[in-house]
Amino acid sequence: MLLLFVLVSVISFVGSLHPGTVNVAVMQATLSRNRRAGLWLALGGSLPEIAYSGLAAGGLMLLPTGPVWSALLPAASVPVLLGAGVMAFRQKPVDFTTSPAPDSAAVPFWKGLALGSTNPQLLPFWSAVWLYLSANMLIPKGYGSSQWVFAMATATGAFTLLVALVWLTDRLRQRMGRYLNGPWLNRLTGGFFVGMALWQLGGLLFF
């Protein structure tokens, strides 16, 4: 079980390295607010890994085969991404050279949870990983508890990566401060989220 936990945690860590929506939101929250906000957003963004990997490990990924279900999750991500983009555009520029103000933990946590929950890649990705590990005899037989170990490891790897990202972003805050003052960071983050929403919407409409 320990080998399974470590292996899946490493896979989750490496799989989270790409600059996805949660990663960008964690950086933006850490820079524009504080490290605490970034950590809460990281926690919220990591928890959906448990649900999706649990579905994959339990075999539920074989059940929703209809076109309605296949389109539901990608479509649900569009308003979430648009909302995150609009919020970033409307956020006032922050002077990164000064100490950030305290912030409520609730908003970053729920924002991370919403962004992580609407990632359409999680279910097929963890389904493929589970099948790969099973085919290579890395899942112990009688794997009732293996599903929980698998699910917790996915969240552990993702959260570890996001915590490292928070630490690195906060550590470089002062060094990067003179380059980050002004509204361009919020515009860049907002444009990233809106662009992803439009890309997702275009894929749903034309492909």
Short mmCIF file of C-alpha atoms in Angstrom, two decimals:
data_model
loop_
_atom_site.label_atom_id
_atom_site.label_comp_id
_atom_site.label_asym_id
_atom_site.label_seq_id
_atom_site.Cartn_x
_atom_site.Cartn_y
_atom_site.Cartn_z
CA MET A 1 0.00 0.00 0.00
CA LEU A 2 2.85 2.38 0.78
CA LEU A 3 4.37 1.76 -2.66
CA LEU A 4 1.01 2.49 -4.29
CA PHE A 5 0.60 5.71 -2.29
CA VAL A 6 4.10 6.99 -3.12
CA LEU A 7 3.84 6.05 -6.79
CA VAL A 8 0.45 7.70 -7.31
CA SER A 9 1.56 10.79 -5.36
CA VAL A 10 4.54 11.19 -7.67
CA ILE A 11 2.33 10.74 -10.75
CA SER A 12 -0.07 13.37 -9.40
CA PHE A 13 2.77 15.78 -8.60
CA VAL A 14 4.25 15.50 -12.09
CA GLY A 15 0.82 15.65 -13.73
CA SER A 16 0.09 18.92 -11.90
CA LEU A 17 3.21 20.68 -13.23
CA HIS A 18 1.44 22.04 -16.32
CA PRO A 19 0.23 25.67 -16.00
CA GLY A 20 -3.44 24.86 -15.45
CA THR A 21 -6.18 27.04 -14.03
CA VAL A 22 -5.61 26.05 -10.39
CA ASN A 23 -1.86 26.66 -10.63
CA VAL A 24 -2.34 30.14 -12.09
CA ALA A 25 -5.05 30.99 -9.55
CA VAL A 26 -2.80 29.89 -6.67
CA MET A 27 0.02 32.13 -7.88
CA GLN A 28 -2.32 35.07 -8.35
CA ALA A 29 -3.88 34.64 -4.91
CA THR A 30 -0.46 34.41 -3.25
CA LEU A 31 0.85 37.51 -5.02
CA SER A 32 -2.21 39.73 -4.82
CA ARG A 33 -3.31 38.67 -1.31
CA ASN A 34 -1.04 36.54 0.85
CA ARG A 35 0.40 33.08 1.39
CA ARG A 36 -2.58 32.01 3.51
CA ALA A 37 -4.98 32.73 0.65
CA GLY A 38 -2.79 30.76 -1.73
CA LEU A 39 -2.70 27.77 0.62
CA TRP A 40 -6.47 27.75 1.06
CA LEU A 41 -6.97 27.94 -2.69
CA ALA A 42 -4.46 25.10 -3.10
CA LEU A 43 -6.41 22.98 -0.62
CA GLY A 44 -9.69 23.62 -2.40
CA GLY A 45 -8.12 22.91 -5.77
CA SER A 46 -6.67 19.60 -4.59
CA LEU A 47 -9.79 18.05 -3.03
CA PRO A 48 -11.57 17.29 -6.35
CA GLU A 49 -8.72 14.91 -7.13
CA ILE A 50 -10.15 12.59 -4.46
CA ALA A 51 -13.62 12.53 -6.01
CA TYR A 52 -12.50 11.99 -9.60
CA SER A 53 -9.81 9.45 -8.82
CA GLY A 54 -12.23 7.66 -6.50
CA LEU A 55 -14.72 7.38 -9.36
CA ALA A 56 -11.99 6.08 -11.64
CA ALA A 57 -10.73 3.54 -9.10
CA GLY A 58 -14.28 2.37 -8.39
CA GLY A 59 -15.00 1.70 -12.02
CA LEU A 60 -17.69 4.36 -12.32
CA MET A 61 -15.91 5.86 -15.30
CA LEU A 62 -17.44 3.04 -17.36
CA LEU A 63 -21.03 4.04 -16.56
CA PRO A 64 -21.57 7.50 -18.11
CA THR A 65 -21.25 6.67 -21.80
CA GLY A 66 -24.07 8.83 -23.18
CA PRO A 67 -23.43 12.05 -25.11
CA VAL A 68 -25.26 14.16 -22.52
CA TRP A 69 -22.88 13.18 -19.70
CA SER A 70 -19.85 13.51 -21.96
CA ALA A 71 -20.78 17.13 -22.68
CA LEU A 72 -21.92 18.05 -19.16
CA LEU A 73 -18.57 18.35 -17.39
CA PRO A 74 -16.76 20.33 -20.12
CA ALA A 75 -19.78 22.64 -20.42
CA ALA A 76 -19.83 23.23 -16.66
CA SER A 77 -16.26 24.52 -16.74
CA VAL A 78 -17.14 27.41 -19.10
CA PRO A 79 -19.06 29.62 -16.62
CA VAL A 80 -16.56 28.87 -13.85
CA LEU A 81 -13.63 29.94 -16.01
CA LEU A 82 -15.48 33.02 -17.25
CA GLY A 83 -16.34 33.98 -13.68
CA ALA A 84 -12.73 33.59 -12.56
CA GLY A 85 -11.61 35.73 -15.50
CA VAL A 86 -14.10 38.51 -14.77
CA MET A 87 -13.11 38.52 -11.09
CA ALA A 88 -9.44 38.86 -12.04
CA PHE A 89 -10.17 41.73 -14.45
CA ARG A 90 -12.20 43.59 -11.81
CA GLN A 91 -9.67 43.12 -9.02
CA LYS A 92 -7.83 46.32 -8.12
CA PRO A 93 -4.07 46.39 -8.75
CA VAL A 94 -2.01 45.55 -5.66
CA ASP A 95 1.30 47.04 -4.61
CA PHE A 96 3.38 43.89 -4.24
CA THR A 97 6.19 45.78 -2.52
CA THR A 98 4.05 46.27 0.61
CA SER A 99 2.85 43.69 3.07
CA PRO A 100 -0.36 42.04 1.84
CA ALA A 101 -3.55 42.49 3.83
CA PRO A 102 -5.22 39.63 5.68
CA ASP A 103 -7.93 37.85 3.75
CA SER A 104 -10.81 35.50 4.50
CA ALA A 105 -10.03 31.86 3.83
CA ALA A 106 -13.52 31.10 2.51
CA VAL A 107 -13.32 32.80 -0.89
CA PRO A 108 -9.98 31.31 -2.05
CA PHE A 109 -11.00 27.84 -0.82
CA TRP A 110 -14.30 27.78 -2.72
CA LYS A 111 -12.69 29.31 -5.80
CA GLY A 112 -10.08 26.54 -5.81
CA LEU A 113 -12.77 23.91 -5.26
CA ALA A 114 -14.81 25.25 -8.18
CA LEU A 115 -11.83 25.40 -10.53
CA GLY A 116 -10.63 21.94 -9.59
CA SER A 117 -14.09 20.39 -9.81
CA THR A 118 -14.64 21.49 -13.39
CA ASN A 119 -11.39 20.13 -14.77
CA PRO A 120 -12.62 17.69 -17.48
CA GLN A 121 -9.22 15.98 -17.68
CA LEU A 122 -9.21 14.50 -14.17
CA LEU A 123 -11.61 11.59 -14.68
CA PRO A 124 -10.11 10.20 -17.92
CA PHE A 125 -6.57 10.81 -16.66
CA TRP A 126 -7.03 8.92 -13.38
CA SER A 127 -9.02 6.22 -15.15
CA ALA A 128 -6.06 5.62 -17.44
CA VAL A 129 -3.60 5.63 -14.51
CA TRP A 130 -5.71 3.13 -12.54
CA LEU A 131 -5.98 0.80 -15.53
CA TYR A 132 -2.24 1.09 -16.16
CA LEU A 133 -1.36 0.27 -12.55
CA SER A 134 -3.82 -2.62 -12.53
CA ALA A 135 -2.42 -4.04 -15.76
CA ASN A 136 1.09 -3.91 -14.32
CA MET A 137 0.08 -5.69 -11.09
CA LEU A 138 0.75 -2.60 -8.95
CA ILE A 139 -2.72 -2.68 -7.38
CA PRO A 140 -2.85 -5.21 -4.51
CA LYS A 141 -5.47 -7.92 -4.90
CA GLY A 142 -8.59 -7.52 -2.81
CA TYR A 143 -8.23 -3.80 -3.41
CA GLY A 144 -11.14 -2.47 -1.34
CA SER A 145 -8.78 -0.19 0.57
CA SER A 146 -6.58 0.36 -2.47
CA GLN A 147 -9.20 2.68 -3.92
CA TRP A 148 -8.96 4.97 -0.89
CA VAL A 149 -5.15 4.88 -0.93
CA PHE A 150 -5.21 5.72 -4.63
CA ALA A 151 -7.66 8.61 -4.15
CA MET A 152 -5.81 10.14 -1.18
CA ALA A 153 -2.49 9.87 -3.01
CA THR A 154 -3.81 11.84 -6.00
CA ALA A 155 -4.81 14.73 -3.73
CA THR A 156 -1.54 14.52 -1.78
CA GLY A 157 0.59 14.84 -4.91
CA ALA A 158 -1.42 17.75 -6.29
CA PHE A 159 -1.49 19.59 -2.95
CA THR A 160 2.27 19.12 -2.48
CA LEU A 161 2.92 20.72 -5.86
CA LEU A 162 0.61 23.63 -5.11
CA VAL A 163 2.16 24.21 -1.68
CA ALA A 164 5.59 24.33 -3.32
CA LEU A 165 4.20 26.82 -5.83
CA VAL A 166 2.83 29.00 -3.01
CA TRP A 167 6.18 28.89 -1.19
CA LEU A 168 8.16 29.76 -4.32
CA THR A 169 5.81 32.56 -5.34
CA ASP A 170 5.82 34.08 -1.85
CA ARG A 171 9.60 33.78 -1.56
CA LEU A 172 10.14 35.63 -4.83
CA ARG A 173 7.54 38.29 -4.03
CA GLN A 174 9.98 41.06 -3.15
CA ARG A 175 12.33 40.20 -5.99
CA MET A 176 9.46 40.26 -8.46
CA GLY A 177 7.62 43.19 -6.89
CA ARG A 178 8.98 45.95 -9.09
CA TYR A 179 7.92 44.03 -12.20
CA LEU A 180 4.45 43.09 -10.96
CA ASN A 181 3.00 46.43 -9.84
CA GLY A 182 0.11 47.66 -11.94
CA PRO A 183 -2.94 46.02 -13.51
CA TRP A 184 -1.16 43.84 -16.06
CA LEU A 185 -0.99 40.74 -13.83
CA ASN A 186 -4.74 40.77 -13.21
CA ARG A 187 -5.34 41.31 -16.91
CA LEU A 188 -3.00 38.46 -17.80
CA THR A 189 -4.69 36.10 -15.34
CA GLY A 190 -8.16 37.18 -16.41
CA GLY A 191 -7.26 36.81 -20.07
CA PHE A 192 -5.89 33.33 -19.41
CA PHE A 193 -9.12 32.17 -17.78
CA VAL A 194 -11.39 33.81 -20.35
CA GLY A 195 -9.28 32.37 -23.16
CA MET A 196 -9.58 28.87 -21.72
CA ALA A 197 -13.35 29.33 -21.37
CA LEU A 198 -13.67 30.45 -25.00
CA TRP A 199 -11.47 27.57 -26.15
CA GLN A 200 -13.62 25.12 -24.23
CA LEU A 201 -16.81 26.68 -25.58
CA GLY A 202 -15.47 26.57 -29.14
CA GLY A 203 -14.64 22.90 -28.74
CA LEU A 204 -18.16 22.17 -27.54
CA LEU A 205 -19.80 24.09 -30.39
CA PHE A 206 -17.64 23.14 -33.36
CA PHE A 207 -16.06 19.76 -32.58
#
